[in-house]
Short mmCIF file of N, CA and C in Angstrom, two decimals:
data_model
loop_
_atom_site.label_atom_id
_atom_site.label_comp_id
_atom_site.label_asym_id
_atom_site.label_seq_id
_atom_site.Cartn_x
_atom_site.Cartn_y
_atom_site.Cartn_z
N MET N 1 -174.94 -164.95 -2.59
CA MET N 1 -175.05 -163.67 -1.90
C MET N 1 -174.60 -162.57 -2.87
N ASP N 2 -175.37 -161.51 -2.97
CA ASP N 2 -175.00 -160.42 -3.88
C ASP N 2 -173.94 -159.52 -3.23
N ILE N 3 -173.37 -158.64 -4.02
CA ILE N 3 -172.27 -157.80 -3.57
C ILE N 3 -172.69 -156.87 -2.42
N ALA N 4 -173.91 -156.32 -2.48
CA ALA N 4 -174.38 -155.44 -1.40
C ALA N 4 -174.46 -156.20 -0.08
N SER N 5 -175.05 -157.38 -0.12
CA SER N 5 -175.16 -158.19 1.10
C SER N 5 -173.79 -158.60 1.62
N GLU N 6 -172.90 -158.93 0.72
CA GLU N 6 -171.53 -159.31 1.11
C GLU N 6 -170.80 -158.14 1.76
N ALA N 7 -170.94 -156.95 1.19
CA ALA N 7 -170.29 -155.76 1.76
C ALA N 7 -170.84 -155.46 3.15
N ILE N 8 -172.14 -155.53 3.30
CA ILE N 8 -172.76 -155.27 4.60
C ILE N 8 -172.30 -156.30 5.62
N GLN N 9 -172.30 -157.56 5.23
CA GLN N 9 -171.86 -158.62 6.15
C GLN N 9 -170.40 -158.43 6.55
N SER N 10 -169.56 -158.06 5.61
CA SER N 10 -168.14 -157.83 5.92
C SER N 10 -167.97 -156.69 6.92
N MET N 11 -168.72 -155.61 6.73
CA MET N 11 -168.64 -154.48 7.67
C MET N 11 -169.18 -154.86 9.04
N LEU N 12 -170.22 -155.65 9.06
CA LEU N 12 -170.81 -156.09 10.33
C LEU N 12 -169.80 -156.91 11.13
N VAL N 13 -169.13 -157.84 10.47
CA VAL N 13 -168.10 -158.65 11.13
C VAL N 13 -166.98 -157.74 11.66
N LYS N 14 -166.56 -156.78 10.84
CA LYS N 14 -165.48 -155.86 11.22
C LYS N 14 -165.86 -155.05 12.46
N PHE N 15 -167.06 -154.46 12.48
CA PHE N 15 -167.45 -153.63 13.61
C PHE N 15 -167.69 -154.45 14.88
N LYS N 16 -168.18 -155.66 14.76
CA LYS N 16 -168.34 -156.51 15.94
C LYS N 16 -166.98 -156.83 16.55
N SER N 17 -166.00 -157.08 15.70
CA SER N 17 -164.65 -157.34 16.17
C SER N 17 -164.05 -156.09 16.83
N GLU N 18 -164.20 -154.94 16.19
CA GLU N 18 -163.69 -153.68 16.75
C GLU N 18 -164.32 -153.41 18.12
N ARG N 19 -165.62 -153.67 18.22
CA ARG N 19 -166.32 -153.47 19.49
C ARG N 19 -165.70 -154.34 20.58
N LYS N 20 -165.54 -155.60 20.28
CA LYS N 20 -165.00 -156.56 21.26
C LYS N 20 -163.64 -156.11 21.78
N TRP N 21 -162.70 -155.82 20.88
CA TRP N 21 -161.34 -155.49 21.31
C TRP N 21 -161.28 -154.13 22.00
N THR N 22 -162.03 -153.18 21.52
CA THR N 22 -162.02 -151.84 22.13
C THR N 22 -162.58 -151.91 23.55
N LEU N 23 -163.69 -152.59 23.72
CA LEU N 23 -164.29 -152.67 25.05
C LEU N 23 -163.41 -153.48 26.01
N GLN N 24 -162.75 -154.51 25.50
CA GLN N 24 -161.83 -155.24 26.37
C GLN N 24 -160.68 -154.36 26.83
N ALA N 25 -160.15 -153.55 25.94
CA ALA N 25 -159.07 -152.63 26.31
C ALA N 25 -159.57 -151.61 27.33
N LEU N 26 -160.71 -151.00 27.05
CA LEU N 26 -161.26 -149.99 27.97
C LEU N 26 -161.54 -150.56 29.35
N ALA N 27 -161.99 -151.79 29.41
CA ALA N 27 -162.32 -152.42 30.70
C ALA N 27 -161.11 -152.52 31.62
N GLN N 28 -159.91 -152.55 31.03
CA GLN N 28 -158.69 -152.72 31.81
C GLN N 28 -158.07 -151.39 32.26
N LEU N 29 -158.70 -150.28 31.91
CA LEU N 29 -158.12 -148.98 32.18
C LEU N 29 -158.76 -148.30 33.38
N SER N 30 -157.98 -147.42 34.00
CA SER N 30 -158.50 -146.57 35.07
C SER N 30 -158.96 -145.25 34.46
N GLU N 31 -159.64 -144.46 35.26
CA GLU N 31 -160.05 -143.13 34.78
C GLU N 31 -158.82 -142.31 34.42
N GLU N 32 -157.76 -142.44 35.19
CA GLU N 32 -156.52 -141.71 34.89
C GLU N 32 -155.96 -142.12 33.52
N ASP N 33 -156.03 -143.40 33.21
CA ASP N 33 -155.57 -143.88 31.90
C ASP N 33 -156.41 -143.29 30.77
N ILE N 34 -157.69 -143.16 31.00
CA ILE N 34 -158.62 -142.69 29.97
C ILE N 34 -158.41 -141.21 29.64
N ILE N 35 -158.00 -140.43 30.63
CA ILE N 35 -157.81 -138.99 30.38
C ILE N 35 -156.36 -138.64 30.07
N TRP N 36 -155.45 -139.60 30.15
CA TRP N 36 -154.02 -139.37 29.88
C TRP N 36 -153.79 -139.12 28.39
N SER N 37 -152.87 -138.23 28.10
CA SER N 37 -152.42 -138.07 26.72
C SER N 37 -150.89 -137.97 26.73
N ALA N 38 -150.29 -138.48 25.69
CA ALA N 38 -148.82 -138.56 25.62
C ALA N 38 -148.16 -137.19 25.63
N THR N 39 -148.78 -136.23 24.99
CA THR N 39 -148.28 -134.85 24.94
C THR N 39 -149.47 -133.91 25.06
N PRO N 40 -149.23 -132.64 25.34
CA PRO N 40 -150.36 -131.71 25.40
C PRO N 40 -151.14 -131.63 24.09
N GLU N 41 -150.49 -131.93 22.98
CA GLU N 41 -151.16 -131.87 21.67
C GLU N 41 -151.83 -133.19 21.28
N SER N 42 -151.57 -134.24 22.03
CA SER N 42 -152.11 -135.57 21.70
C SER N 42 -153.53 -135.75 22.22
N ASN N 43 -154.27 -136.61 21.56
CA ASN N 43 -155.60 -136.96 22.03
C ASN N 43 -155.52 -138.02 23.12
N SER N 44 -156.37 -137.89 24.10
CA SER N 44 -156.52 -138.92 25.11
C SER N 44 -157.51 -139.96 24.61
N ILE N 45 -157.62 -141.04 25.34
CA ILE N 45 -158.63 -142.04 25.02
C ILE N 45 -160.01 -141.41 25.16
N ALA N 46 -160.18 -140.52 26.13
CA ALA N 46 -161.46 -139.82 26.28
C ALA N 46 -161.79 -139.04 25.01
N ASN N 47 -160.80 -138.35 24.43
CA ASN N 47 -161.03 -137.62 23.18
C ASN N 47 -161.42 -138.58 22.06
N LEU N 48 -160.72 -139.69 21.95
CA LEU N 48 -160.96 -140.63 20.85
C LEU N 48 -162.34 -141.28 20.96
N VAL N 49 -162.71 -141.68 22.16
CA VAL N 49 -164.04 -142.27 22.37
C VAL N 49 -165.12 -141.23 22.07
N SER N 50 -164.92 -140.02 22.55
CA SER N 50 -165.88 -138.94 22.30
C SER N 50 -166.00 -138.67 20.80
N HIS N 51 -164.89 -138.71 20.10
CA HIS N 51 -164.90 -138.47 18.65
C HIS N 51 -165.63 -139.59 17.90
N ILE N 52 -165.37 -140.83 18.27
CA ILE N 52 -166.07 -141.95 17.63
C ILE N 52 -167.57 -141.80 17.85
N ARG N 53 -167.96 -141.49 19.08
CA ARG N 53 -169.38 -141.33 19.38
C ARG N 53 -169.98 -140.17 18.59
N GLY N 54 -169.23 -139.08 18.44
CA GLY N 54 -169.69 -137.94 17.65
C GLY N 54 -169.88 -138.28 16.19
N CYS N 55 -168.94 -139.05 15.64
CA CYS N 55 -169.06 -139.49 14.24
C CYS N 55 -170.30 -140.33 14.04
N VAL N 56 -170.55 -141.25 14.97
CA VAL N 56 -171.72 -142.12 14.87
C VAL N 56 -173.00 -141.27 14.95
N HIS N 57 -172.99 -140.29 15.82
CA HIS N 57 -174.17 -139.42 15.93
C HIS N 57 -174.44 -138.69 14.61
N SER N 58 -173.41 -137.98 14.12
CA SER N 58 -173.66 -137.14 12.94
C SER N 58 -173.80 -137.92 11.65
N ARG N 59 -173.24 -139.09 11.57
CA ARG N 59 -173.27 -139.85 10.32
C ARG N 59 -174.31 -140.95 10.28
N ILE N 60 -174.69 -141.48 11.43
CA ILE N 60 -175.65 -142.60 11.42
C ILE N 60 -176.95 -142.25 12.12
N GLU N 61 -176.87 -141.73 13.33
CA GLU N 61 -178.12 -141.43 14.05
C GLU N 61 -178.98 -140.42 13.30
N THR N 62 -178.35 -139.47 12.64
CA THR N 62 -179.13 -138.46 11.92
C THR N 62 -179.95 -139.06 10.79
N ILE N 63 -179.42 -140.12 10.15
CA ILE N 63 -180.20 -140.73 9.07
C ILE N 63 -181.05 -141.90 9.56
N TYR N 64 -180.54 -142.69 10.49
CA TYR N 64 -181.26 -143.87 10.94
C TYR N 64 -182.44 -143.51 11.83
N TYR N 65 -182.22 -142.53 12.73
CA TYR N 65 -183.27 -142.11 13.65
C TYR N 65 -183.90 -140.78 13.26
N ASP N 66 -183.39 -140.17 12.18
CA ASP N 66 -183.90 -138.90 11.68
C ASP N 66 -183.92 -137.83 12.78
N ILE N 67 -182.79 -137.72 13.47
CA ILE N 67 -182.66 -136.69 14.51
C ILE N 67 -181.68 -135.62 14.03
N PRO N 68 -181.85 -134.41 14.51
CA PRO N 68 -180.93 -133.34 14.08
C PRO N 68 -179.51 -133.59 14.57
N ASP N 69 -178.56 -133.10 13.81
CA ASP N 69 -177.15 -133.23 14.18
C ASP N 69 -176.81 -132.16 15.21
N THR N 70 -176.53 -132.58 16.42
CA THR N 70 -176.19 -131.67 17.51
C THR N 70 -174.72 -131.83 17.93
N ARG N 71 -173.95 -132.44 17.08
CA ARG N 71 -172.56 -132.74 17.40
C ARG N 71 -171.74 -131.46 17.60
N ASP N 72 -170.86 -131.50 18.62
CA ASP N 72 -169.90 -130.43 18.87
C ASP N 72 -168.52 -131.04 18.68
N ARG N 73 -168.06 -131.07 17.44
CA ARG N 73 -166.80 -131.73 17.09
C ARG N 73 -165.61 -131.13 17.83
N ASP N 74 -165.60 -129.81 17.99
CA ASP N 74 -164.48 -129.17 18.70
C ASP N 74 -164.36 -129.67 20.13
N LYS N 75 -165.48 -129.91 20.79
CA LYS N 75 -165.44 -130.40 22.17
C LYS N 75 -164.82 -131.79 22.26
N GLU N 76 -165.01 -132.59 21.22
CA GLU N 76 -164.44 -133.95 21.21
C GLU N 76 -162.92 -133.92 21.35
N PHE N 77 -162.30 -132.86 20.86
CA PHE N 77 -160.85 -132.77 20.85
C PHE N 77 -160.30 -131.77 21.87
N GLU N 78 -161.13 -131.33 22.80
CA GLU N 78 -160.69 -130.40 23.83
C GLU N 78 -159.57 -131.02 24.65
N PRO N 79 -158.45 -130.31 24.79
CA PRO N 79 -157.40 -130.82 25.69
C PRO N 79 -157.98 -130.94 27.11
N GLY N 80 -157.63 -132.01 27.77
CA GLY N 80 -158.09 -132.21 29.13
C GLY N 80 -159.52 -132.70 29.25
N LEU N 81 -160.12 -133.15 28.16
CA LEU N 81 -161.48 -133.69 28.22
C LEU N 81 -161.51 -134.81 29.26
N ARG N 82 -162.47 -134.74 30.14
CA ARG N 82 -162.58 -135.73 31.21
C ARG N 82 -163.82 -136.60 30.99
N LEU N 83 -163.61 -137.88 31.00
CA LEU N 83 -164.70 -138.86 31.03
C LEU N 83 -164.36 -139.85 32.13
N SER N 84 -165.35 -140.27 32.88
CA SER N 84 -165.11 -141.33 33.86
C SER N 84 -164.91 -142.64 33.09
N HIS N 85 -164.42 -143.63 33.80
CA HIS N 85 -164.26 -144.95 33.18
C HIS N 85 -165.60 -145.44 32.65
N GLU N 86 -166.64 -145.30 33.46
CA GLU N 86 -167.97 -145.76 33.05
C GLU N 86 -168.49 -144.98 31.85
N GLU N 87 -168.29 -143.67 31.82
CA GLU N 87 -168.75 -142.86 30.70
C GLU N 87 -168.05 -143.28 29.41
N ALA N 88 -166.74 -143.46 29.47
CA ALA N 88 -165.98 -143.84 28.28
C ALA N 88 -166.42 -145.21 27.77
N TYR N 89 -166.56 -146.16 28.68
CA TYR N 89 -166.96 -147.51 28.29
C TYR N 89 -168.37 -147.49 27.68
N HIS N 90 -169.29 -146.80 28.35
CA HIS N 90 -170.67 -146.73 27.87
C HIS N 90 -170.75 -146.02 26.51
N MET N 91 -170.00 -144.93 26.36
CA MET N 91 -170.01 -144.16 25.12
C MET N 91 -169.49 -145.01 23.95
N ALA N 92 -168.43 -145.76 24.20
CA ALA N 92 -167.87 -146.63 23.15
C ALA N 92 -168.85 -147.75 22.82
N ALA N 93 -169.39 -148.39 23.84
CA ALA N 93 -170.35 -149.49 23.59
C ALA N 93 -171.56 -148.98 22.83
N GLU N 94 -172.06 -147.84 23.21
CA GLU N 94 -173.22 -147.26 22.55
C GLU N 94 -172.93 -146.95 21.07
N ALA N 95 -171.77 -146.39 20.80
CA ALA N 95 -171.39 -146.07 19.42
C ALA N 95 -171.36 -147.34 18.57
N PHE N 96 -170.70 -148.37 19.07
CA PHE N 96 -170.64 -149.62 18.31
C PHE N 96 -172.01 -150.26 18.16
N ASP N 97 -172.82 -150.20 19.21
CA ASP N 97 -174.16 -150.78 19.12
C ASP N 97 -175.00 -150.09 18.05
N ILE N 98 -174.88 -148.78 17.94
CA ILE N 98 -175.63 -148.04 16.92
C ILE N 98 -175.16 -148.43 15.52
N ILE N 99 -173.85 -148.52 15.34
CA ILE N 99 -173.30 -148.93 14.04
C ILE N 99 -173.80 -150.32 13.67
N ILE N 100 -173.70 -151.24 14.61
CA ILE N 100 -174.11 -152.63 14.36
C ILE N 100 -175.61 -152.71 14.08
N GLN N 101 -176.41 -151.97 14.83
CA GLN N 101 -177.85 -151.97 14.60
C GLN N 101 -178.17 -151.43 13.20
N TYR N 102 -177.47 -150.37 12.80
CA TYR N 102 -177.70 -149.81 11.47
C TYR N 102 -177.30 -150.81 10.38
N LEU N 103 -176.18 -151.48 10.56
CA LEU N 103 -175.76 -152.48 9.57
C LEU N 103 -176.75 -153.64 9.51
N GLU N 104 -177.30 -154.03 10.65
CA GLU N 104 -178.31 -155.09 10.65
C GLU N 104 -179.57 -154.62 9.91
N HIS N 105 -179.91 -153.35 10.06
CA HIS N 105 -181.01 -152.77 9.29
C HIS N 105 -180.69 -152.83 7.80
N LEU N 106 -179.47 -152.48 7.44
CA LEU N 106 -179.06 -152.53 6.04
C LEU N 106 -179.07 -153.96 5.50
N GLN N 107 -178.74 -154.92 6.35
CA GLN N 107 -178.80 -156.32 5.93
C GLN N 107 -180.20 -156.68 5.46
N ALA N 108 -181.19 -156.16 6.16
CA ALA N 108 -182.58 -156.44 5.79
C ALA N 108 -183.04 -155.60 4.60
N HIS N 109 -182.29 -154.53 4.32
CA HIS N 109 -182.65 -153.60 3.23
C HIS N 109 -181.40 -153.23 2.43
N PRO N 110 -180.76 -154.20 1.77
CA PRO N 110 -179.50 -153.90 1.08
C PRO N 110 -179.65 -152.89 -0.06
N GLU N 111 -180.86 -152.68 -0.54
CA GLU N 111 -181.08 -151.68 -1.59
C GLU N 111 -180.76 -150.27 -1.10
N LEU N 112 -180.71 -150.06 0.21
CA LEU N 112 -180.39 -148.74 0.77
C LEU N 112 -178.92 -148.38 0.62
N LEU N 113 -178.09 -149.37 0.33
CA LEU N 113 -176.64 -149.14 0.28
C LEU N 113 -176.25 -148.07 -0.74
N LEU N 114 -176.98 -147.95 -1.81
CA LEU N 114 -176.65 -146.94 -2.82
C LEU N 114 -177.53 -145.69 -2.71
N SER N 115 -178.32 -145.61 -1.65
CA SER N 115 -179.14 -144.41 -1.45
C SER N 115 -178.25 -143.25 -0.97
N ARG N 116 -178.78 -142.05 -1.12
CA ARG N 116 -178.07 -140.82 -0.71
C ARG N 116 -178.89 -140.15 0.41
N PRO N 117 -178.67 -140.55 1.66
CA PRO N 117 -179.52 -140.09 2.75
C PRO N 117 -179.38 -138.63 3.13
N PHE N 118 -178.30 -137.98 2.72
CA PHE N 118 -178.08 -136.58 3.10
C PHE N 118 -178.49 -135.59 2.01
N ILE N 119 -179.01 -136.09 0.91
CA ILE N 119 -179.24 -135.26 -0.27
C ILE N 119 -180.15 -134.06 0.02
N ASN N 120 -181.16 -134.21 0.85
CA ASN N 120 -182.10 -133.12 1.13
C ASN N 120 -181.92 -132.52 2.52
N ARG N 121 -180.73 -132.65 3.06
CA ARG N 121 -180.42 -132.12 4.39
C ARG N 121 -179.51 -130.91 4.26
N PRO N 122 -179.37 -130.17 5.35
CA PRO N 122 -178.43 -129.03 5.31
C PRO N 122 -177.03 -129.51 4.93
N PRO N 123 -176.21 -128.63 4.36
CA PRO N 123 -174.85 -129.03 3.96
C PRO N 123 -174.07 -129.62 5.12
N LEU N 124 -173.37 -130.69 4.83
CA LEU N 124 -172.54 -131.33 5.84
C LEU N 124 -171.24 -130.55 6.00
N THR N 125 -170.71 -130.56 7.20
CA THR N 125 -169.54 -129.72 7.47
C THR N 125 -168.25 -130.49 7.66
N TYR N 126 -168.27 -131.79 7.53
CA TYR N 126 -167.04 -132.55 7.69
C TYR N 126 -166.60 -133.07 6.33
N SER N 127 -165.33 -133.37 6.21
CA SER N 127 -164.75 -133.60 4.89
C SER N 127 -164.90 -135.01 4.34
N GLN N 128 -165.14 -136.00 5.17
CA GLN N 128 -165.17 -137.38 4.69
C GLN N 128 -166.34 -137.67 3.75
N VAL N 129 -167.46 -137.05 4.03
CA VAL N 129 -168.64 -137.28 3.22
C VAL N 129 -169.30 -135.94 2.91
N ASP N 130 -170.08 -135.90 1.85
CA ASP N 130 -170.84 -134.70 1.54
C ASP N 130 -172.29 -135.11 1.29
N ASN N 131 -173.11 -134.17 0.91
CA ASN N 131 -174.53 -134.46 0.75
C ASN N 131 -174.84 -135.42 -0.40
N GLU N 132 -173.88 -135.63 -1.30
CA GLU N 132 -174.08 -136.55 -2.42
C GLU N 132 -173.67 -137.98 -2.07
N THR N 133 -173.07 -138.20 -0.91
CA THR N 133 -172.52 -139.50 -0.58
C THR N 133 -173.60 -140.57 -0.47
N THR N 134 -173.21 -141.78 -0.81
CA THR N 134 -174.11 -142.92 -0.65
C THR N 134 -173.90 -143.55 0.72
N VAL N 135 -174.84 -144.36 1.15
CA VAL N 135 -174.69 -145.10 2.40
C VAL N 135 -173.43 -145.98 2.32
N LEU N 136 -173.17 -146.56 1.16
CA LEU N 136 -171.96 -147.37 1.00
C LEU N 136 -170.71 -146.54 1.29
N ASN N 137 -170.59 -145.37 0.67
CA ASN N 137 -169.42 -144.53 0.92
C ASN N 137 -169.35 -144.07 2.37
N LEU N 138 -170.48 -143.78 2.94
CA LEU N 138 -170.54 -143.38 4.34
C LEU N 138 -170.00 -144.50 5.23
N MET N 139 -170.45 -145.71 4.99
CA MET N 139 -170.03 -146.83 5.84
C MET N 139 -168.57 -147.21 5.60
N ILE N 140 -168.09 -147.07 4.38
CA ILE N 140 -166.66 -147.29 4.13
C ILE N 140 -165.84 -146.26 4.91
N ALA N 141 -166.29 -145.01 4.91
CA ALA N 141 -165.61 -143.97 5.69
C ALA N 141 -165.66 -144.30 7.18
N MET N 142 -166.78 -144.85 7.65
CA MET N 142 -166.88 -145.22 9.06
C MET N 142 -165.94 -146.37 9.40
N VAL N 143 -165.81 -147.34 8.51
CA VAL N 143 -164.86 -148.44 8.76
C VAL N 143 -163.46 -147.87 8.95
N ARG N 144 -163.05 -146.99 8.05
CA ARG N 144 -161.72 -146.40 8.13
C ARG N 144 -161.56 -145.56 9.40
N GLU N 145 -162.52 -144.70 9.65
CA GLU N 145 -162.45 -143.77 10.79
C GLU N 145 -162.41 -144.52 12.12
N VAL N 146 -163.34 -145.42 12.30
CA VAL N 146 -163.43 -146.14 13.57
C VAL N 146 -162.21 -147.04 13.77
N HIS N 147 -161.80 -147.74 12.73
CA HIS N 147 -160.63 -148.61 12.86
C HIS N 147 -159.39 -147.80 13.23
N TYR N 148 -159.21 -146.68 12.59
CA TYR N 148 -158.07 -145.81 12.87
C TYR N 148 -158.05 -145.40 14.35
N HIS N 149 -159.20 -144.97 14.86
CA HIS N 149 -159.25 -144.48 16.23
C HIS N 149 -159.25 -145.61 17.26
N THR N 150 -159.82 -146.75 16.95
CA THR N 150 -159.74 -147.86 17.91
C THR N 150 -158.30 -148.37 18.00
N GLY N 151 -157.58 -148.31 16.90
CA GLY N 151 -156.15 -148.64 16.96
C GLY N 151 -155.39 -147.70 17.89
N GLN N 152 -155.73 -146.41 17.83
CA GLN N 152 -155.11 -145.44 18.72
C GLN N 152 -155.47 -145.73 20.18
N ILE N 153 -156.73 -146.08 20.43
CA ILE N 153 -157.17 -146.39 21.78
C ILE N 153 -156.39 -147.58 22.33
N ILE N 154 -156.29 -148.64 21.54
CA ILE N 154 -155.60 -149.85 22.01
C ILE N 154 -154.11 -149.57 22.20
N TYR N 155 -153.52 -148.79 21.32
CA TYR N 155 -152.10 -148.43 21.46
C TYR N 155 -151.88 -147.63 22.74
N ALA N 156 -152.73 -146.63 23.00
CA ALA N 156 -152.60 -145.83 24.22
C ALA N 156 -152.81 -146.70 25.46
N ALA N 157 -153.75 -147.63 25.38
CA ALA N 157 -153.99 -148.54 26.51
C ALA N 157 -152.76 -149.40 26.78
N LYS N 158 -152.09 -149.85 25.73
CA LYS N 158 -150.87 -150.65 25.90
C LYS N 158 -149.74 -149.80 26.48
N ILE N 159 -149.66 -148.55 26.07
CA ILE N 159 -148.63 -147.66 26.64
C ILE N 159 -148.87 -147.52 28.14
N ARG N 160 -150.12 -147.36 28.53
CA ARG N 160 -150.45 -147.16 29.94
C ARG N 160 -150.32 -148.44 30.76
N LYS N 161 -150.74 -149.56 30.21
CA LYS N 161 -150.82 -150.80 30.98
C LYS N 161 -149.73 -151.81 30.64
N GLY N 162 -149.01 -151.59 29.56
CA GLY N 162 -148.08 -152.62 29.13
C GLY N 162 -148.85 -153.71 28.44
N GLN N 163 -148.80 -154.88 28.99
CA GLN N 163 -149.50 -156.03 28.42
C GLN N 163 -150.98 -155.97 28.79
N LEU N 164 -151.84 -156.05 27.80
CA LEU N 164 -153.28 -156.15 28.04
C LEU N 164 -153.68 -157.61 28.00
N GLU N 165 -154.74 -157.94 28.71
CA GLU N 165 -155.26 -159.30 28.70
C GLU N 165 -156.43 -159.37 27.74
N TRP N 166 -156.42 -160.36 26.85
CA TRP N 166 -157.46 -160.51 25.84
C TRP N 166 -158.20 -161.81 26.06
N GLN N 167 -159.50 -161.75 25.87
CA GLN N 167 -160.31 -162.96 25.91
C GLN N 167 -160.71 -163.30 24.49
N TYR N 168 -160.30 -164.46 24.04
CA TYR N 168 -160.62 -164.93 22.70
C TYR N 168 -161.77 -165.93 22.82
N ASP N 169 -162.77 -165.74 22.00
CA ASP N 169 -163.87 -166.73 22.01
C ASP N 169 -164.48 -166.83 20.65
#
């Protein structure tokens, strides 16, 4: 297996695992848990899920589906953002499904890993990637970003629920 295929496979395993644990945590929460934040300045699980979904939209859907970036990043972090339990769960599942689908596409086309998909697009406005970034750098940034925020989601879920129940398979 070449390095590109190995990197893609490693990311695919990572995101499938993140999906599993995040959705299991979300399934155990109430709507009140999802909109709760530790302090007025803290993000709620609703904010974090919304942010993950926004990142997936602006970083993956725009290149994979060639759709315009309509992300409203400020709204993702609005204090008091309300999502129902179903909305939060669906939004998280959808974000992970898009990431996994894109990685499966890359598995079939590993030569795309070093491509620069944003090179001929309007300037990007977020700091993690710029128009010169490669798909590899983009996906490495996504691994870091999503893992960071799913850790926050699971931590907040544990604060709210105490012990969470996990299904290992």
